Amino acid sequence: MAELDEKDLLTRAGEMAAKTWPGAEVSGLRRLPGGVSSLTFAASLRIPGRDEQRIVLKVAPPGLAPVRNRDVLRQARVIRLLDAVPGMRVPPVLFEDPRVPPFFAMRLMPGDSYEPLLDVMRVPPAAEVVGARARAAARMLAHMHSVDPHDLGVGDEPVLSASEELERWARLLATVDDDICPGHEELYHRLAARIPGPAARATLVHGDYRLANMLFVGERLSAVIDWEIWAVGDPRIDLAWLLMHTDPVHRFTEVRDEANEDAGRGMPKLSELLAEYLSVRQVEVPELEWFLACCHYKTAATIAALVKRNRRRPDPDSALITAGRSLPRVIERGHEIMTAVEEGRHWRNPQRPHAPRRRGR
């Protein structure tokens, strides 16, 4: 990937801001950590007669075609549309620039993001706050899935089917070395043999809907973020992904301290979070187990791709080494769920075991 000219980005951001608000200025550009599909920066926006505000710039990676998950203007489009939906919480888009590399600016929303059973935070939220956040996320997902794609303005999008979702991650797994994720082929064949029928109605699908991709102020959901892989498709894709994170078997940290373990204990069980979703969107969700198994296949694919890149680094990330070690358990869990599917029984893992309390090193 080519280097981004940050000075040019700052100049362009100032130009686009001034076109929207004459006399506006952008300053203090600072790269934010993370981001694979796009580059993320924080900056300050000064508009004459208003208080200074913090903004976020999402920039397509220079030197690469801004398509698929790198299409930042496509992300801006859906965020703008959702911002107009009563009750939806997304960061307002402020301005955008289609020049190469394209970018858009949005308001920096307050709050923190935290995946309760995976992340480590210096001062994590209390367990009861985690529970309230998860339930709020489930209700917001149901609200989003209740919006007709045509009414939203994305009815022209191709509909992502369960089969296409599976094949997407199969293509990604095909790019990794065989020793990184052994056994994934068998799980694929079991999934491919039992593709569910389509949902009664396609909906907007976030694609990575989990607490880590939301900002919360205490228990209040401030914004759903990271719309890189949104689509119109089967709502069970999003629902199963959220539910999988009530008991993820992959890990990025060998040991979490007591405070983070306590926070994780506040995560509702799968059945509780499903009930919260259905309390808002009273629909049938048949064959949800297949989607749960597919989520583990997706997890294996995304982690395996990260492990592949990590192997090439001169200073490998220890979190990804740990994640790579958890891949056999991820595949095993997928098989466990598919066994339930093949036997015609529900798999709800109602007795989620929480890790024992352990103090950090």
Short mmCIF file of C-alpha atoms in Angstrom, two decimals:
data_model
loop_
_atom_site.label_atom_id
_atom_site.label_comp_id
_atom_site.label_asym_id
_atom_site.label_seq_id
_atom_site.Cartn_x
_atom_site.Cartn_y
_atom_site.Cartn_z
CA MET A 1 0.00 0.00 0.00
CA ALA A 2 1.33 3.43 -0.94
CA GLU A 3 2.04 6.08 1.67
CA LEU A 4 -0.68 8.64 2.28
CA ASP A 5 0.27 12.30 1.95
CA GLU A 6 -1.19 13.54 5.24
CA LYS A 7 -0.45 17.19 4.46
CA ASP A 8 -2.46 16.90 1.25
CA LEU A 9 -5.28 15.15 3.14
CA LEU A 10 -5.44 17.99 5.64
CA THR A 11 -5.52 20.56 2.83
CA ARG A 12 -8.29 18.72 1.01
CA ALA A 13 -10.31 18.32 4.22
CA GLY A 14 -10.07 22.06 4.78
CA GLU A 15 -11.22 22.75 1.23
CA MET A 16 -14.24 20.48 1.52
CA ALA A 17 -15.19 21.86 4.92
CA ALA A 18 -14.98 25.43 3.57
CA LYS A 19 -17.28 24.49 0.67
CA THR A 20 -19.86 23.36 3.22
CA TRP A 21 -19.32 26.16 5.73
CA PRO A 22 -17.52 29.24 4.30
CA GLY A 23 -14.52 30.06 6.43
CA ALA A 24 -14.34 26.62 8.07
CA GLU A 25 -10.90 25.18 8.89
CA VAL A 26 -9.60 21.71 9.66
CA SER A 27 -6.47 21.21 11.79
CA GLY A 28 -4.71 18.82 14.13
CA LEU A 29 -4.79 15.73 11.92
CA ARG A 30 -3.85 12.62 13.92
CA ARG A 31 -3.79 8.98 12.80
CA LEU A 32 -5.96 6.65 14.85
CA PRO A 33 -4.94 3.03 15.50
CA GLY A 34 -6.50 0.06 13.76
CA GLY A 35 -8.15 -0.09 10.40
CA VAL A 36 -7.43 -2.56 7.63
CA SER A 37 -9.97 -1.56 5.00
CA SER A 38 -9.38 2.18 5.37
CA LEU A 39 -7.23 4.70 7.20
CA THR A 40 -8.76 6.64 10.08
CA PHE A 41 -7.77 10.06 11.35
CA ALA A 42 -9.02 12.44 14.02
CA ALA A 43 -8.98 16.20 13.44
CA SER A 44 -10.53 19.45 14.65
CA LEU A 45 -13.17 21.36 12.69
CA ARG A 46 -13.62 25.07 13.28
CA ILE A 47 -16.74 26.69 11.80
CA PRO A 48 -17.12 30.45 12.23
CA GLY A 49 -19.58 31.25 14.98
CA ARG A 50 -19.61 27.71 16.38
CA ASP A 51 -17.67 25.76 18.98
CA GLU A 52 -14.76 23.69 17.72
CA GLN A 53 -15.68 20.05 17.20
CA ARG A 54 -13.73 16.84 16.80
CA ILE A 55 -14.21 14.89 13.59
CA VAL A 56 -13.09 11.60 12.08
CA LEU A 57 -11.79 11.17 8.52
CA LYS A 58 -12.13 7.77 6.83
CA VAL A 59 -9.74 7.52 3.89
CA ALA A 60 -9.46 4.81 1.25
CA PRO A 61 -5.99 3.22 1.26
CA PRO A 62 -3.82 5.00 -1.33
CA GLY A 63 -2.62 2.89 -4.24
CA LEU A 64 -5.54 0.46 -4.02
CA ALA A 65 -8.83 0.65 -5.88
CA PRO A 66 -11.53 2.01 -3.52
CA VAL A 67 -13.90 -0.89 -4.03
CA ARG A 68 -15.78 -3.34 -1.77
CA ASN A 69 -14.73 -2.81 1.87
CA ARG A 70 -12.38 0.01 0.78
CA ASP A 71 -15.21 2.02 -0.79
CA VAL A 72 -15.43 4.75 1.84
CA LEU A 73 -17.99 6.79 -0.10
CA ARG A 74 -20.30 3.78 -0.10
CA GLN A 75 -19.92 3.71 3.67
CA ALA A 76 -20.75 7.42 3.84
CA ARG A 77 -23.86 6.81 1.74
CA VAL A 78 -25.41 4.28 4.11
CA ILE A 79 -24.47 6.28 7.21
CA ARG A 80 -26.18 9.36 5.76
CA LEU A 81 -29.31 7.34 5.02
CA LEU A 82 -29.39 5.77 8.48
CA ASP A 83 -28.85 9.13 10.16
CA ALA A 84 -32.24 10.17 8.76
CA VAL A 85 -34.01 7.16 10.34
CA PRO A 86 -35.63 8.05 13.68
CA GLY A 87 -34.05 6.12 16.51
CA MET A 88 -30.92 5.03 14.61
CA ARG A 89 -27.60 6.00 16.15
CA VAL A 90 -24.80 6.65 13.67
CA PRO A 91 -22.15 9.39 13.39
CA PRO A 92 -23.43 12.24 11.18
CA VAL A 93 -21.50 12.55 7.91
CA LEU A 94 -20.21 16.12 7.50
CA PHE A 95 -18.56 16.21 4.09
CA GLU A 96 -16.77 13.98 1.60
CA ASP A 97 -14.26 14.18 -1.24
CA PRO A 98 -14.35 11.80 -4.24
CA ARG A 99 -10.82 12.68 -5.38
CA VAL A 100 -8.10 10.02 -5.08
CA PRO A 101 -7.84 8.73 -2.47
CA PRO A 102 -11.47 9.43 -1.55
CA PHE A 103 -12.48 10.20 2.03
CA PHE A 104 -15.38 11.35 4.13
CA ALA A 105 -15.63 13.18 7.42
CA MET A 106 -18.04 12.44 10.25
CA ARG A 107 -18.56 13.75 13.72
CA LEU A 108 -16.47 12.10 16.43
CA MET A 109 -19.14 10.67 18.68
CA PRO A 110 -18.65 10.33 22.44
CA GLY A 111 -18.19 6.99 24.13
CA ASP A 112 -16.01 3.91 24.21
CA SER A 113 -16.09 0.60 22.37
CA TYR A 114 -15.51 -2.63 24.27
CA GLU A 115 -16.09 -6.29 23.44
CA PRO A 116 -16.87 -7.69 26.90
CA LEU A 117 -15.52 -11.23 26.50
CA LEU A 118 -12.51 -10.42 24.32
CA ASP A 119 -11.12 -6.94 24.98
CA VAL A 120 -8.94 -5.65 27.77
CA MET A 121 -9.59 -2.14 29.04
CA ARG A 122 -7.75 -0.38 31.85
CA VAL A 123 -11.03 0.56 33.53
CA PRO A 124 -13.74 -1.63 31.95
CA PRO A 125 -17.46 -1.00 32.44
CA ALA A 126 -19.26 -2.71 35.30
CA ALA A 127 -21.00 -6.00 34.59
CA GLU A 128 -24.46 -4.45 34.83
CA VAL A 129 -23.41 -1.78 32.31
CA VAL A 130 -22.20 -4.50 29.92
CA GLY A 131 -25.56 -6.24 30.19
CA ALA A 132 -27.46 -3.03 29.47
CA ARG A 133 -25.21 -2.29 26.48
CA ALA A 134 -25.72 -5.73 24.97
CA ARG A 135 -29.49 -5.48 25.31
CA ALA A 136 -29.46 -2.01 23.78
CA ALA A 137 -27.40 -3.37 20.87
CA ALA A 138 -29.91 -6.17 20.28
CA ARG A 139 -32.82 -3.73 20.26
CA MET A 140 -30.99 -1.39 17.89
CA LEU A 141 -30.28 -4.28 15.53
CA ALA A 142 -33.95 -5.24 15.53
CA HIS A 143 -34.87 -1.62 14.84
CA MET A 144 -32.43 -1.46 11.92
CA HIS A 145 -33.70 -4.75 10.50
CA SER A 146 -37.26 -3.40 10.67
CA VAL A 147 -36.46 -0.70 8.09
CA ASP A 148 -37.37 -1.69 4.55
CA PRO A 149 -34.29 -1.37 2.28
CA HIS A 150 -36.39 0.36 -0.40
CA ASP A 151 -37.67 2.90 2.12
CA LEU A 152 -34.11 3.45 3.33
CA GLY A 153 -32.86 4.07 -0.20
CA VAL A 154 -30.74 0.94 -0.74
CA GLY A 155 -33.32 -1.18 -2.52
CA ASP A 156 -31.13 -1.19 -5.64
CA GLU A 157 -28.43 -3.23 -3.86
CA PRO A 158 -27.96 -6.90 -4.78
CA VAL A 159 -29.22 -9.19 -2.01
CA LEU A 160 -26.52 -11.11 -0.12
CA SER A 161 -27.67 -14.71 0.35
CA ALA A 162 -26.54 -17.24 2.95
CA SER A 163 -24.68 -19.12 0.21
CA GLU A 164 -22.83 -15.98 -0.89
CA GLU A 165 -21.95 -15.19 2.71
CA LEU A 166 -20.41 -18.65 3.10
CA GLU A 167 -18.50 -18.41 -0.17
CA ARG A 168 -17.10 -15.01 0.79
CA TRP A 169 -15.26 -16.51 3.75
CA ALA A 170 -14.32 -19.65 1.81
CA ARG A 171 -12.48 -17.45 -0.69
CA LEU A 172 -10.63 -15.75 2.14
CA LEU A 173 -9.64 -19.06 3.73
CA ALA A 174 -8.38 -20.27 0.37
CA THR A 175 -5.65 -17.60 0.54
CA VAL A 176 -4.05 -18.85 3.79
CA ASP A 177 -1.50 -21.59 4.38
CA ASP A 178 -2.96 -25.00 5.20
CA ASP A 179 -1.33 -25.18 8.63
CA ILE A 180 -2.94 -21.96 9.90
CA CYS A 181 -6.50 -23.29 10.16
CA PRO A 182 -6.60 -27.07 9.74
CA GLY A 183 -10.00 -28.66 9.40
CA HIS A 184 -11.83 -25.70 7.92
CA GLU A 185 -12.61 -27.60 4.71
CA GLU A 186 -14.77 -30.15 6.52
CA LEU A 187 -16.73 -27.40 8.26
CA TYR A 188 -17.27 -25.70 4.90
CA HIS A 189 -18.65 -28.89 3.35
CA ARG A 190 -21.06 -29.40 6.25
CA LEU A 191 -22.28 -25.81 5.92
CA ALA A 192 -22.54 -25.98 2.13
CA ALA A 193 -24.64 -29.15 2.35
CA ARG A 194 -27.35 -27.40 4.40
CA ILE A 195 -27.72 -23.86 3.03
CA PRO A 196 -30.86 -22.36 4.65
CA GLY A 197 -33.70 -20.96 2.66
CA PRO A 198 -33.85 -17.19 2.24
CA ALA A 199 -35.24 -14.92 4.92
CA ALA A 200 -38.82 -13.77 4.57
CA ARG A 201 -37.50 -10.29 3.83
CA ALA A 202 -34.01 -8.97 3.10
CA THR A 203 -32.81 -6.15 5.34
CA LEU A 204 -29.83 -3.88 5.74
CA VAL A 205 -26.94 -5.95 7.13
CA HIS A 206 -24.05 -4.28 8.95
CA GLY A 207 -21.74 -7.27 8.50
CA ASP A 208 -19.76 -6.92 11.75
CA TYR A 209 -22.45 -6.06 14.26
CA ARG A 210 -21.04 -6.46 17.77
CA LEU A 211 -20.38 -4.28 20.79
CA ALA A 212 -16.81 -3.47 19.72
CA ASN A 213 -18.25 -1.68 16.69
CA MET A 214 -20.41 0.62 18.78
CA LEU A 215 -19.74 3.59 21.01
CA PHE A 216 -21.40 3.77 24.41
CA VAL A 217 -21.58 6.47 27.03
CA GLY A 218 -22.30 4.43 30.12
CA GLU A 219 -25.28 2.30 29.15
CA ARG A 220 -26.38 4.62 26.31
CA LEU A 221 -25.65 3.60 22.73
CA SER A 222 -24.07 6.64 21.10
CA ALA A 223 -23.33 5.29 17.61
CA VAL A 224 -22.96 2.15 15.51
CA ILE A 225 -19.68 2.47 13.61
CA ASP A 226 -17.49 0.59 11.09
CA TRP A 227 -19.79 0.10 8.10
CA GLU A 228 -17.12 -1.27 5.75
CA ILE A 229 -18.95 -4.46 4.73
CA TRP A 230 -22.61 -3.43 4.86
CA ALA A 231 -24.99 -5.06 2.44
CA VAL A 232 -28.63 -5.86 1.86
CA GLY A 233 -29.14 -9.46 2.81
CA ASP A 234 -30.33 -12.01 5.31
CA PRO A 235 -30.81 -10.41 8.76
CA ARG A 236 -29.76 -13.66 10.44
CA ILE A 237 -26.20 -12.86 9.34
CA ASP A 238 -26.09 -9.89 11.74
CA LEU A 239 -28.16 -11.50 14.46
CA ALA A 240 -26.03 -14.63 14.66
CA TRP A 241 -22.83 -12.57 14.71
CA LEU A 242 -24.07 -10.57 17.70
CA LEU A 243 -25.22 -13.76 19.44
CA MET A 244 -21.91 -15.53 18.79
CA HIS A 245 -20.18 -12.86 20.85
CA THR A 246 -22.13 -13.91 23.93
CA ASP A 247 -19.73 -16.86 24.07
CA PRO A 248 -16.78 -16.43 21.70
CA VAL A 249 -14.22 -19.22 21.77
CA HIS A 250 -11.47 -17.28 20.03
CA ARG A 251 -9.07 -15.23 22.12
CA PHE A 252 -6.63 -12.37 21.59
CA THR A 253 -5.29 -12.31 25.14
CA GLU A 254 -4.02 -15.30 27.12
CA VAL A 255 -4.97 -13.79 30.47
CA ARG A 256 -7.43 -11.01 31.27
CA ASP A 257 -7.33 -9.30 34.63
CA GLU A 258 -10.06 -9.60 37.23
CA ALA A 259 -11.79 -6.33 36.30
CA ASN A 260 -12.20 -7.37 32.67
CA GLU A 261 -13.33 -10.87 33.65
CA ASP A 262 -15.95 -9.30 35.90
CA ALA A 263 -17.12 -7.06 33.06
CA GLY A 264 -17.49 -10.08 30.81
CA ARG A 265 -19.76 -11.79 33.31
CA GLY A 266 -22.34 -9.13 32.54
CA MET A 267 -22.75 -10.32 28.95
CA PRO A 268 -26.23 -11.84 28.59
CA LYS A 269 -26.62 -15.42 27.45
CA LEU A 270 -27.46 -16.11 23.84
CA SER A 271 -31.10 -16.93 24.61
CA GLU A 272 -31.52 -13.70 26.59
CA LEU A 273 -30.09 -11.53 23.84
CA LEU A 274 -32.19 -13.29 21.21
CA ALA A 275 -35.29 -12.62 23.30
CA GLU A 276 -34.36 -8.94 23.48
CA TYR A 277 -34.09 -8.77 19.68
CA LEU A 278 -37.42 -10.55 19.22
CA SER A 279 -39.14 -8.24 21.69
CA VAL A 280 -38.69 -5.46 19.11
CA ARG A 281 -38.83 -7.42 15.87
CA GLN A 282 -41.40 -10.15 16.33
CA VAL A 283 -40.44 -12.47 13.50
CA GLU A 284 -39.47 -16.07 12.98
CA VAL A 285 -35.75 -16.78 12.79
CA PRO A 286 -35.60 -20.36 11.50
CA GLU A 287 -32.32 -22.19 11.00
CA LEU A 288 -30.46 -19.70 13.17
CA GLU A 289 -28.04 -22.46 14.22
CA TRP A 290 -26.68 -22.69 10.68
CA PHE A 291 -25.86 -18.99 10.79
CA LEU A 292 -24.16 -19.43 14.18
CA ALA A 293 -21.98 -22.18 12.73
CA CYS A 294 -21.24 -19.99 9.70
CA CYS A 295 -20.19 -17.21 12.08
CA HIS A 296 -17.51 -19.49 13.50
CA TYR A 297 -16.37 -20.26 9.96
CA LYS A 298 -16.25 -16.50 9.31
CA THR A 299 -14.28 -15.99 12.53
CA ALA A 300 -11.80 -18.64 11.46
CA ALA A 301 -11.42 -16.99 8.06
CA THR A 302 -10.84 -13.48 9.39
CA ILE A 303 -8.41 -14.58 12.08
CA ALA A 304 -6.54 -16.87 9.68
CA ALA A 305 -6.07 -13.99 7.23
CA LEU A 306 -4.72 -11.79 10.03
CA VAL A 307 -2.39 -14.57 11.18
CA LYS A 308 -1.09 -14.91 7.62
CA ARG A 309 -0.19 -11.22 7.51
CA ASN A 310 1.23 -11.36 11.02
CA ARG A 311 3.68 -14.09 10.04
CA ARG A 312 5.25 -11.71 7.54
CA ARG A 313 5.89 -8.97 10.08
CA PRO A 314 9.38 -8.55 11.56
CA ASP A 315 7.68 -7.94 14.94
CA PRO A 316 4.62 -10.24 15.04
CA ASP A 317 1.67 -9.08 17.13
CA SER A 318 1.34 -11.33 20.19
CA ALA A 319 -2.45 -10.90 20.17
CA LEU A 320 -2.64 -12.49 16.73
CA ILE A 321 -0.34 -15.31 17.78
CA THR A 322 -2.78 -16.02 20.61
CA ALA A 323 -5.71 -15.75 18.21
CA GLY A 324 -4.06 -18.25 15.88
CA ARG A 325 -3.77 -20.76 18.70
CA SER A 326 -7.52 -20.49 19.31
CA LEU A 327 -8.47 -21.41 15.73
CA PRO A 328 -8.84 -25.19 16.38
CA ARG A 329 -11.44 -24.43 19.06
CA VAL A 330 -13.27 -22.07 16.69
CA ILE A 331 -13.55 -24.82 14.07
CA GLU A 332 -14.56 -27.33 16.75
CA ARG A 333 -17.38 -25.08 17.94
CA GLY A 334 -18.61 -24.72 14.37
CA HIS A 335 -18.74 -28.52 14.10
CA GLU A 336 -20.58 -28.79 17.42
CA ILE A 337 -23.29 -26.46 16.16
CA MET A 338 -23.54 -28.22 12.79
CA THR A 339 -24.03 -31.52 14.60
CA ALA A 340 -27.05 -29.98 16.30
CA VAL A 341 -28.29 -28.77 12.90
CA GLU A 342 -27.92 -32.21 11.36
CA GLU A 343 -29.68 -33.84 14.32
CA GLY A 344 -32.55 -31.39 14.06
CA ARG A 345 -32.14 -29.88 17.51
CA HIS A 346 -31.55 -26.40 18.81
CA TRP A 347 -28.11 -25.28 19.90
CA ARG A 348 -28.33 -22.44 22.34
CA ASN A 349 -25.36 -23.16 24.68
CA PRO A 350 -27.51 -22.00 27.63
CA GLN A 351 -24.87 -22.74 30.25
CA ARG A 352 -22.11 -20.49 29.03
CA PRO A 353 -19.06 -21.10 31.23
CA HIS A 354 -17.36 -17.94 32.32
CA ALA A 355 -13.61 -18.00 32.73
CA PRO A 356 -12.50 -18.21 36.35
CA ARG A 357 -11.19 -15.08 37.93
CA ARG A 358 -7.54 -14.61 37.14
CA ARG A 359 -5.23 -11.80 37.88
CA GLY A 360 -3.16 -10.33 35.08
CA ARG A 361 0.52 -10.87 34.85
#
